[in-house]
Short mmCIF file of C-alpha atoms in Angstrom, two decimals:
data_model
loop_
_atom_site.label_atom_id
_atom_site.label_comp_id
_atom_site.label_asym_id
_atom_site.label_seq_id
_atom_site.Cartn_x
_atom_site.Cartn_y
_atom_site.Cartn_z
CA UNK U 119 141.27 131.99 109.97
CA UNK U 120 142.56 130.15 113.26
CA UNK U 121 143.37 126.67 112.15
CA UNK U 122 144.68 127.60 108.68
CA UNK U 123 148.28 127.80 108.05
CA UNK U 124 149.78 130.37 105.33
CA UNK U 125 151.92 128.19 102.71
CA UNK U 126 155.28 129.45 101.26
CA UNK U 127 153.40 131.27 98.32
CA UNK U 128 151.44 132.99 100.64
CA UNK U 129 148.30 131.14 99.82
CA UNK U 130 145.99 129.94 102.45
CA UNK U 131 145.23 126.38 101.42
CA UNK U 132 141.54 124.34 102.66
CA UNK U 133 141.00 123.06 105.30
CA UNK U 134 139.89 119.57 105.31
CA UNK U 135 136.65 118.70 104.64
CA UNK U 136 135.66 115.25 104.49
CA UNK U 137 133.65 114.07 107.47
CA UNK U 138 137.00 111.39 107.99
CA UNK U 139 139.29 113.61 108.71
CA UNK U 140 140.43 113.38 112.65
CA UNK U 141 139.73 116.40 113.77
CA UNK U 142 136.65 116.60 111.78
CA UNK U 143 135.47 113.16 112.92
CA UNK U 144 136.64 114.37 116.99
CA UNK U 145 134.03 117.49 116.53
CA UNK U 146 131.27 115.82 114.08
CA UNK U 147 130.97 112.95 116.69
CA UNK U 148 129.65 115.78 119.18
CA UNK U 149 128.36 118.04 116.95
CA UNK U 150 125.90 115.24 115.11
CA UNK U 151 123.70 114.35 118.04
CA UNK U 152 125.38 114.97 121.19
CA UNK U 153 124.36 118.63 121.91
CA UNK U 154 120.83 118.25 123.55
CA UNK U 155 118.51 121.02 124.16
CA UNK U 156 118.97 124.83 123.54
CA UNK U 157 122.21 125.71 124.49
CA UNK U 158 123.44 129.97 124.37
CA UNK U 159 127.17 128.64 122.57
CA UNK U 160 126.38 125.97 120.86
CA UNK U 161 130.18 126.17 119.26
CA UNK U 162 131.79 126.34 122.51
CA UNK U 163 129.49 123.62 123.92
CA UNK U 164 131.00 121.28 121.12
CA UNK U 165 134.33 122.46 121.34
CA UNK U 166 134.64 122.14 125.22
CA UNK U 167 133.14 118.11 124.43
CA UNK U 168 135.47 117.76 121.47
CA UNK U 169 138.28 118.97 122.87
CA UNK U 170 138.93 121.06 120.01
CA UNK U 171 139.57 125.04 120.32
CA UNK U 172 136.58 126.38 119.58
CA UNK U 173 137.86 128.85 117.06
CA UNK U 174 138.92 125.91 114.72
CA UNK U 175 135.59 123.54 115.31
CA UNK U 176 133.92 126.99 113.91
CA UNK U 177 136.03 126.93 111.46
CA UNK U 178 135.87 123.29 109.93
CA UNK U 179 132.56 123.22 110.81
CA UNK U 180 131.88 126.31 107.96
CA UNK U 181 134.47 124.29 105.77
CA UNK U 182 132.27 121.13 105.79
CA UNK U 183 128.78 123.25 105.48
CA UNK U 184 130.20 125.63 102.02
CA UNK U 185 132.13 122.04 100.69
CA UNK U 186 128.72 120.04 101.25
CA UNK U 187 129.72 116.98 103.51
CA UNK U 188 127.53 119.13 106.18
CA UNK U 189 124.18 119.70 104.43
CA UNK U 190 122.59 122.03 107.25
CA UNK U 191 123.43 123.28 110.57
CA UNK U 192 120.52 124.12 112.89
CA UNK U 193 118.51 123.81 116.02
CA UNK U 194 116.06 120.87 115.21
CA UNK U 195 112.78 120.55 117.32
CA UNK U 196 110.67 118.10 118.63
CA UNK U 197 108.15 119.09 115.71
CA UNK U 198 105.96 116.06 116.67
CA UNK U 199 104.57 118.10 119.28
CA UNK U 200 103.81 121.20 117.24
CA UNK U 201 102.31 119.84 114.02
CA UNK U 202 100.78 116.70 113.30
CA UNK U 203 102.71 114.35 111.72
CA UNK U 204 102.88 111.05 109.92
CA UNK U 205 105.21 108.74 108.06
CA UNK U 206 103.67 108.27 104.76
CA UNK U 207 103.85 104.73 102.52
CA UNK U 208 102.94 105.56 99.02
CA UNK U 209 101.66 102.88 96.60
CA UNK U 210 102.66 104.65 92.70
CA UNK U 211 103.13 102.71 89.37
CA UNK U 212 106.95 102.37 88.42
CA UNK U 213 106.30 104.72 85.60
CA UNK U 214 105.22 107.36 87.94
CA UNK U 215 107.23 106.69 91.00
CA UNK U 216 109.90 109.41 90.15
CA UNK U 217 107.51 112.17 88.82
CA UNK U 218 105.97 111.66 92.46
CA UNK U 219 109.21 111.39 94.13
CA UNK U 220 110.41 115.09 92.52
CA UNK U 221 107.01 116.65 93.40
CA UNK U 222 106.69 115.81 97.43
CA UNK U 223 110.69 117.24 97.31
CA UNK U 224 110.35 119.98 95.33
CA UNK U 225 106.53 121.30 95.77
CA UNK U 226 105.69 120.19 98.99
CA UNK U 227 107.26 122.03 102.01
CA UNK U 228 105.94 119.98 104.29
CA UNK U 229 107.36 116.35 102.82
CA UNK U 230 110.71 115.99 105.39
CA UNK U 231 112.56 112.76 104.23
CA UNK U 232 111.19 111.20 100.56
CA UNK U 233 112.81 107.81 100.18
CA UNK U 234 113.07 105.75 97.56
CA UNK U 235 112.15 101.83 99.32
CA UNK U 236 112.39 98.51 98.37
CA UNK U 237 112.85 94.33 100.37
CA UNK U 238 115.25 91.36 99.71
CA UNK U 239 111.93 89.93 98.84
CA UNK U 240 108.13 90.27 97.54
CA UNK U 241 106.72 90.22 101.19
CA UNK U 242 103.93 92.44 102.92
CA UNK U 243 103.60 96.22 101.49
CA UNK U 244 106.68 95.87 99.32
CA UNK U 245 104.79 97.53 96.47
CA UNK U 246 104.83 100.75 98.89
CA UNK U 247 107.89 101.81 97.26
CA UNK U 248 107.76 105.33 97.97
CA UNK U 249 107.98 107.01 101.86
CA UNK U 250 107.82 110.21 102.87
CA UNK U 251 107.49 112.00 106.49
CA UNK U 252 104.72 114.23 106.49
CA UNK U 253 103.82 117.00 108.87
CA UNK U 254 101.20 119.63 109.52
CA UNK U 255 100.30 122.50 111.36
CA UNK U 256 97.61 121.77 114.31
CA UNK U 257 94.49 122.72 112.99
CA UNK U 258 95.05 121.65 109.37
CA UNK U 259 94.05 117.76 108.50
CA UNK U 260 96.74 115.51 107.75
CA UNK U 261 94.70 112.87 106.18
CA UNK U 262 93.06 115.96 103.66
CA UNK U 263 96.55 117.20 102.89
CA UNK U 264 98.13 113.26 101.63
CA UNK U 265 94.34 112.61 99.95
CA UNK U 266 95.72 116.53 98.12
CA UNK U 267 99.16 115.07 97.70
CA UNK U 268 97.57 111.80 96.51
CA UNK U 269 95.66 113.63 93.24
CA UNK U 270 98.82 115.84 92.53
CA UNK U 271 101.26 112.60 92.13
CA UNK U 272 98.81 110.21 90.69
CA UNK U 273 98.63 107.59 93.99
CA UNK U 274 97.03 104.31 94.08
CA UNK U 275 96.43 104.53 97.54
CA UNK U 276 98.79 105.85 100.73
CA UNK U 277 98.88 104.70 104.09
CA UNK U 278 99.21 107.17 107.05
CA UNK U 279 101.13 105.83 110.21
CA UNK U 280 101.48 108.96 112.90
CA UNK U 281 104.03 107.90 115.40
CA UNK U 282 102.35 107.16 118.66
CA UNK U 283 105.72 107.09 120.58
CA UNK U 284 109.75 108.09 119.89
CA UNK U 285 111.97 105.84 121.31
CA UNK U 286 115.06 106.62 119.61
CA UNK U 287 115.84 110.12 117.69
CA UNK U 288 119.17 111.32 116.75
CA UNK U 289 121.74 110.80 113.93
CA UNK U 290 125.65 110.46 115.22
CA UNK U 291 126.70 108.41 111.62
CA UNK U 292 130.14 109.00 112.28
CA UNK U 293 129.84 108.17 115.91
CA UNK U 294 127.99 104.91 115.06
CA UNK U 295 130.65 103.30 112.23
CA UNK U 296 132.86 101.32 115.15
CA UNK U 297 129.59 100.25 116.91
CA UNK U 298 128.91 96.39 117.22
CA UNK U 299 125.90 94.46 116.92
CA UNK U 300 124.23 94.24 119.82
CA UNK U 301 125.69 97.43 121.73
CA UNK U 302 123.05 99.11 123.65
CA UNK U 303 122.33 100.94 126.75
CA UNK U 304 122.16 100.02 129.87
CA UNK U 305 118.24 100.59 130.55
CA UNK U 306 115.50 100.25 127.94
CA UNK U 307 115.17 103.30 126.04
CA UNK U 308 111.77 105.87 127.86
CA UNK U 309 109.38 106.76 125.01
CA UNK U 310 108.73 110.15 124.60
CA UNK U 311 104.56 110.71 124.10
CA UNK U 312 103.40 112.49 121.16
CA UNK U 313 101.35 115.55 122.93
CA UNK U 314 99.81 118.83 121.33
CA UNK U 315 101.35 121.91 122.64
CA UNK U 316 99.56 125.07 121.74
CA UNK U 317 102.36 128.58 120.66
CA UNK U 318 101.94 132.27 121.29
CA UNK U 319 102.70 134.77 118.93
CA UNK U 320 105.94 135.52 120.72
CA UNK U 321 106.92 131.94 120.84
CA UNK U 322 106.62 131.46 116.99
CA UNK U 323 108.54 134.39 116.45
CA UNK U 324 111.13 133.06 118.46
CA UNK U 325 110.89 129.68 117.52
CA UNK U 326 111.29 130.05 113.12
CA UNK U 327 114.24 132.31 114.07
CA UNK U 328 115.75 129.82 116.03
CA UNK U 329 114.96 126.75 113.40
CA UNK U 330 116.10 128.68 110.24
CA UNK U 331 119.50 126.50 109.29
CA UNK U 332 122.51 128.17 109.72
CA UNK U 333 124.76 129.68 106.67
CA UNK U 334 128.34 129.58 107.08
CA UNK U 335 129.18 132.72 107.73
CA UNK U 336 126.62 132.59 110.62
CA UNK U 337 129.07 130.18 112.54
CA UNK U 338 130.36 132.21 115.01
CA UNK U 339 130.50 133.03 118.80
CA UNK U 340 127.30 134.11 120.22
CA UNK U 341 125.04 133.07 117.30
CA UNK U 342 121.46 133.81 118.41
CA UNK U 343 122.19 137.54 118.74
CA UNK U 344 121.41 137.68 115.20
CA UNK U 345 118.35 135.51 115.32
CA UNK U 346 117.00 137.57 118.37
CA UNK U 347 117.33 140.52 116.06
CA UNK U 348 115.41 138.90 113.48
CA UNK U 349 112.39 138.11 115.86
CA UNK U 350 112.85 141.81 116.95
CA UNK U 351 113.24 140.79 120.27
CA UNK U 352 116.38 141.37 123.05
CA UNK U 353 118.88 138.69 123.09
CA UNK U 354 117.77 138.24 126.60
CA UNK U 355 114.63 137.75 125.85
CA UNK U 356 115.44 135.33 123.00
CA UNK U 357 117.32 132.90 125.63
CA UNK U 358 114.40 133.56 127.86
CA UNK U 359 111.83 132.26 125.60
CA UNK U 360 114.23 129.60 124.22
CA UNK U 361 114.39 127.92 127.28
CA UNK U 362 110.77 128.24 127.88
CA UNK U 363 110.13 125.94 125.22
CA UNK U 364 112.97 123.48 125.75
CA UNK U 365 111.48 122.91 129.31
CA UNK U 366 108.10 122.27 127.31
CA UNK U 367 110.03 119.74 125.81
CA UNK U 368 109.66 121.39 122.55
CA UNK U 369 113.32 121.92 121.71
CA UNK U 370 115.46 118.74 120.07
CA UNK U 371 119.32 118.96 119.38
CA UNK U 372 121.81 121.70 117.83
CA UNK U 373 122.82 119.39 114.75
CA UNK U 374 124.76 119.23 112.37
CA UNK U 375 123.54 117.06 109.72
CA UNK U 376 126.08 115.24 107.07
CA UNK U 377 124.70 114.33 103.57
CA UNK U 378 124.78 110.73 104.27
CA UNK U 379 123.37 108.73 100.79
CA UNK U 380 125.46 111.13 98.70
CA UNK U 381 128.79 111.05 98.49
CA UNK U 382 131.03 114.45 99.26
CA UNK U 383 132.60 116.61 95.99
CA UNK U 384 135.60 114.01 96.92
CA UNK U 385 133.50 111.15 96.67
CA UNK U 386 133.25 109.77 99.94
CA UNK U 387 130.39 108.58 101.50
CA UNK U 388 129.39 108.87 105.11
CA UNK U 389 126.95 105.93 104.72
CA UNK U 390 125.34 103.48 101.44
CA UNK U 391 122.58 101.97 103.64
CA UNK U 392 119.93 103.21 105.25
CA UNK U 393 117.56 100.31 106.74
CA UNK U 394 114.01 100.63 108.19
CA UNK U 395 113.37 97.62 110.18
CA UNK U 396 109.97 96.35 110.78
CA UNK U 397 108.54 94.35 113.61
CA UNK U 398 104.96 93.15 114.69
CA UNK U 399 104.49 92.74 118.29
CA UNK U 400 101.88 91.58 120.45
CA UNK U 401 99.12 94.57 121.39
CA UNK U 402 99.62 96.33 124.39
CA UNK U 403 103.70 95.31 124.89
CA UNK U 404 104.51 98.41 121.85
CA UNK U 405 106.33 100.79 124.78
CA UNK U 406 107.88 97.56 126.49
CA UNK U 407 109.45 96.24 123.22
CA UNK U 408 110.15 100.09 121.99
CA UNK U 409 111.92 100.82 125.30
CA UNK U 410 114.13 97.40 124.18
CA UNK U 411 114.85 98.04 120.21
CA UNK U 412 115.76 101.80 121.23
CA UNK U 413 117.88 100.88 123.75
CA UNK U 414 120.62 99.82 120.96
CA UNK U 415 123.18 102.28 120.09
CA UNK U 416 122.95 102.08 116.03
CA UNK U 417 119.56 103.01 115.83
CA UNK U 418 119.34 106.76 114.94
CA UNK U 419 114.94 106.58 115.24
CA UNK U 420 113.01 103.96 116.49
CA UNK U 421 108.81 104.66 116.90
CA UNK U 422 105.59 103.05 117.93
CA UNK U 423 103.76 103.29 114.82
CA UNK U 424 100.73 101.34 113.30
CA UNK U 425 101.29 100.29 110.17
CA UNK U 426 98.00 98.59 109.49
CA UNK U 427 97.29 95.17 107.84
CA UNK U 428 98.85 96.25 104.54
CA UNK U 429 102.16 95.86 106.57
CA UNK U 430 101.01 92.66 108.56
CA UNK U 431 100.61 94.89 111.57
CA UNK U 432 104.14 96.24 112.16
CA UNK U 433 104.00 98.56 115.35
CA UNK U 434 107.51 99.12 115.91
CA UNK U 435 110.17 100.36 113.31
CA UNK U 436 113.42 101.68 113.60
CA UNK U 437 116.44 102.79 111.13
CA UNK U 438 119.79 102.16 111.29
CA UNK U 439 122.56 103.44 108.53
CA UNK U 440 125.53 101.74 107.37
CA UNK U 441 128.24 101.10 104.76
CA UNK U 442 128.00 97.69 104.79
CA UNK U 443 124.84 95.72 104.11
CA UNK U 444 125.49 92.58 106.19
CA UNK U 445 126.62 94.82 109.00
CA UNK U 446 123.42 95.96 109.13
CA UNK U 447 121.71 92.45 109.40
CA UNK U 448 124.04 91.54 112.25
CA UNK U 449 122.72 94.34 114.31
CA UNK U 450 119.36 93.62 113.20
CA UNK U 451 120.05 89.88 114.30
CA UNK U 452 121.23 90.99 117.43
CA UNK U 453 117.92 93.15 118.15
CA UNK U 454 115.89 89.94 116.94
CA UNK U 455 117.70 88.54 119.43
CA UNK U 456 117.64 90.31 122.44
CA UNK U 457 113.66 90.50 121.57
CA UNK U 458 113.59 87.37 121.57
CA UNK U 459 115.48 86.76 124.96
CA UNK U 460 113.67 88.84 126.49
CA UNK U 461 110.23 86.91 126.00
CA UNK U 462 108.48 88.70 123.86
CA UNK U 463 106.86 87.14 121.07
CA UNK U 464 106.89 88.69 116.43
CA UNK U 465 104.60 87.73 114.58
CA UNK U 466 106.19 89.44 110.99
CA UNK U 467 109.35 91.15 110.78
CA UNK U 468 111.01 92.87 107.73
CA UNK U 469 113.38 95.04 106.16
CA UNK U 470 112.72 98.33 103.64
CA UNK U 471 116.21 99.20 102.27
CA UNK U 472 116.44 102.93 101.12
CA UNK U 473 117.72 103.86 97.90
CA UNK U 474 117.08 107.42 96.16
CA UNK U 475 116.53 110.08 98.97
CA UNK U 476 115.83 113.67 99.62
CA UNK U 477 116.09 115.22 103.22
CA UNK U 478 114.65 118.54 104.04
CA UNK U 479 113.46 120.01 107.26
CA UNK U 480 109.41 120.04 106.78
CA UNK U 481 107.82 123.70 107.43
CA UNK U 482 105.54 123.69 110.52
CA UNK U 483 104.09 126.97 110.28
CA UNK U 484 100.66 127.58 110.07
CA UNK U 485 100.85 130.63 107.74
CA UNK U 486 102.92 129.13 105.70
CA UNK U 487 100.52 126.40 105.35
CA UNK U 488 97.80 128.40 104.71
CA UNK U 489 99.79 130.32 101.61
CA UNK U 490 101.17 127.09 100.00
CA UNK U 491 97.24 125.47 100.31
CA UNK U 492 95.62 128.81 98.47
CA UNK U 493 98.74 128.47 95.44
CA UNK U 494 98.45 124.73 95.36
CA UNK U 495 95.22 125.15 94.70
CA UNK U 496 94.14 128.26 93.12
#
């Protein structure tokens, strides 16, 4: 394998594999979040950015994914726009919280992130100690399938808060450890509307091909011709109908994702803290002040979301990741401040800190859907 070296015994000894490595941190600042869109080499794409040989980003790239400090590689989507989606606060007695933390991970397909949550302080919806993003496919109710989740976990009560607006969405951890507080773009971030967009038959097949993470073995040169096999379509027609739905804005990043709260096999972390920050803002300024919290470069998500009096009437949230704690309040004190600068007035601000976590990529396919509701419950 290019980027190997044979030692004197004739054994070919590992590459490196921890996300701190040079070369890996050179391609995994790239590779993270940087490769927008659907792309036909999505190797070569990072290795031409990186300014790594391409043969040797495949390869470190399959070292990380088998070794675990990559947890999935894989085209992500815009999935806002093709199922209805929500994040989820859960309200669960302490003696239930981690039966109902295993079950949304392990039984529901269509739980993404399930986060353990908890504040500095007792302060508005800190007994919501359990989060979870939730999508659907269009046509199937939302609201129907947490009240479902609800009765199978035991819930007090949940509270739905479907983003209204994305500011911010990416993930670049190792790209954001040397960023200071207060960095941020030069123009307010544009918020990208949450819109229903209807698939044809073709499309889907096209489009779960093209989602399905890849294995290692998968990383290679010309990747999708095995996916366009799968769909049982040309690989012409693959790229064809790929780019069809990136221009419909339906397409999100090539990614590859790090497992960021747990540390690698050799105990390294790529972050410990993972902050949602909370602010209420006056009615009517939400894509004004969204536009200004996403324009700062730690945030990996930042929304327009309602999160309803139980939450004091937070509208925008955002989550930054971090190794230190008190790094993280500095660039949450420089957001405050630039906020505040720029005349715009909080009623209630506030910080959820994330502890236990899960991350999975939530199913979005209406069959699907339909055969996990008819087992769940039959």
């Amino acid at each position: 394998m290019i980027g190997q070296e044979e030692s004197a015994s004739g054994l070919i000894p590992m590459l490196p594999v921890e996300h701190d490595d040079p070369i890996n941190a050179k391609i995994l600042a790239i590779s993270e979040d940087k490769i927008e869109g659907f792309v036909h080499e999505p190797f070569e794409e990072i290795a031409q950015r990186c300014g790594v040989d391409v043969d040797l980003v495949m390869a470190r790239i399959a070292a990380m994914l088998r070794a675990g400090t990559i947890r999935r590689v894989r085209q992500t989507l815009l999935a806002t726009n093709l199922a209805d989606g929500a994040l989820v606060a859960w309200k669960v007695t302490p003696e239930k919280i981690d039966n109902a933390f295993d079950w949304m991970f392990q039984r529901d397909p269509f739980s993404g992130h399930v986060v353990l949550r908890s504040t500095d302080t007792v302060s508005a919806g800190s007994d919501y100690k359990l989060w979870t993003t939730v999508k659907v496919p269009h046509g199937f109710s939302l609201q129907q399938h947490c009240e479902l989740l609800s009765k199978k976990v035991d819930a007090e009560h949940f509270r739905l808060m479907p983003a209204k607006g994305i500011f911010t969405l990416g993930v670049g951890h190792v790209r954001r450890k040397t960023i200071a507080p207060g960095s941020q773009a030069d123009q307010p971030a544009k918020m990208i509307p949450v819109q229903v967009v209807e698939l044809g038959d073709l499309e889907w097949k096209v489009l779960l091909a093209l989602k399905r993470e890849f294995a290692p073995e998968e990383i290679r040169l010309t990747p999708w011709a095995s996916r366009a096999a799968e769909a049982r379509v040309s690989l012409d027609e693959f790229y064809r109908v790929a780019e069809e739905l990136d221009a419909r804005k339906i397409i999100g990043r090539f990614s590859t994702f790090l497992e960021h709260v747990k540390p690698s096999a050799g105990g390294v972390r790529v972050t410990r803290f993972n902050a949602l920050f909370h602010w209420a803002v006056p009615p009517g300024r939400e894509i004004e002040v969204g536009g200004e919290v996403g324009r700062h470069h730690i945030l990996t998500h930042c929304y327009w979301r309602e999160a309803g009096p139980e939450f004091k009437n937070v509208n925008i949230m955002a989550v930054a990741h971090g190794t230190d704690k008190q790094l993280l309040l500095d660039h949450k004190a420089a957001i405050d401040e630039h906020i505040r600068l720029n005349g715009i007035p909080v009623s209630y601000t506030n910080v959820f800190w994330g502890g236990r976590s899960e991350i999975k990529p939530s199913e979005i396919s209406p069959h699907v859907y339909r055969e996990w509701l008819r087992e769940i419950t039959s």
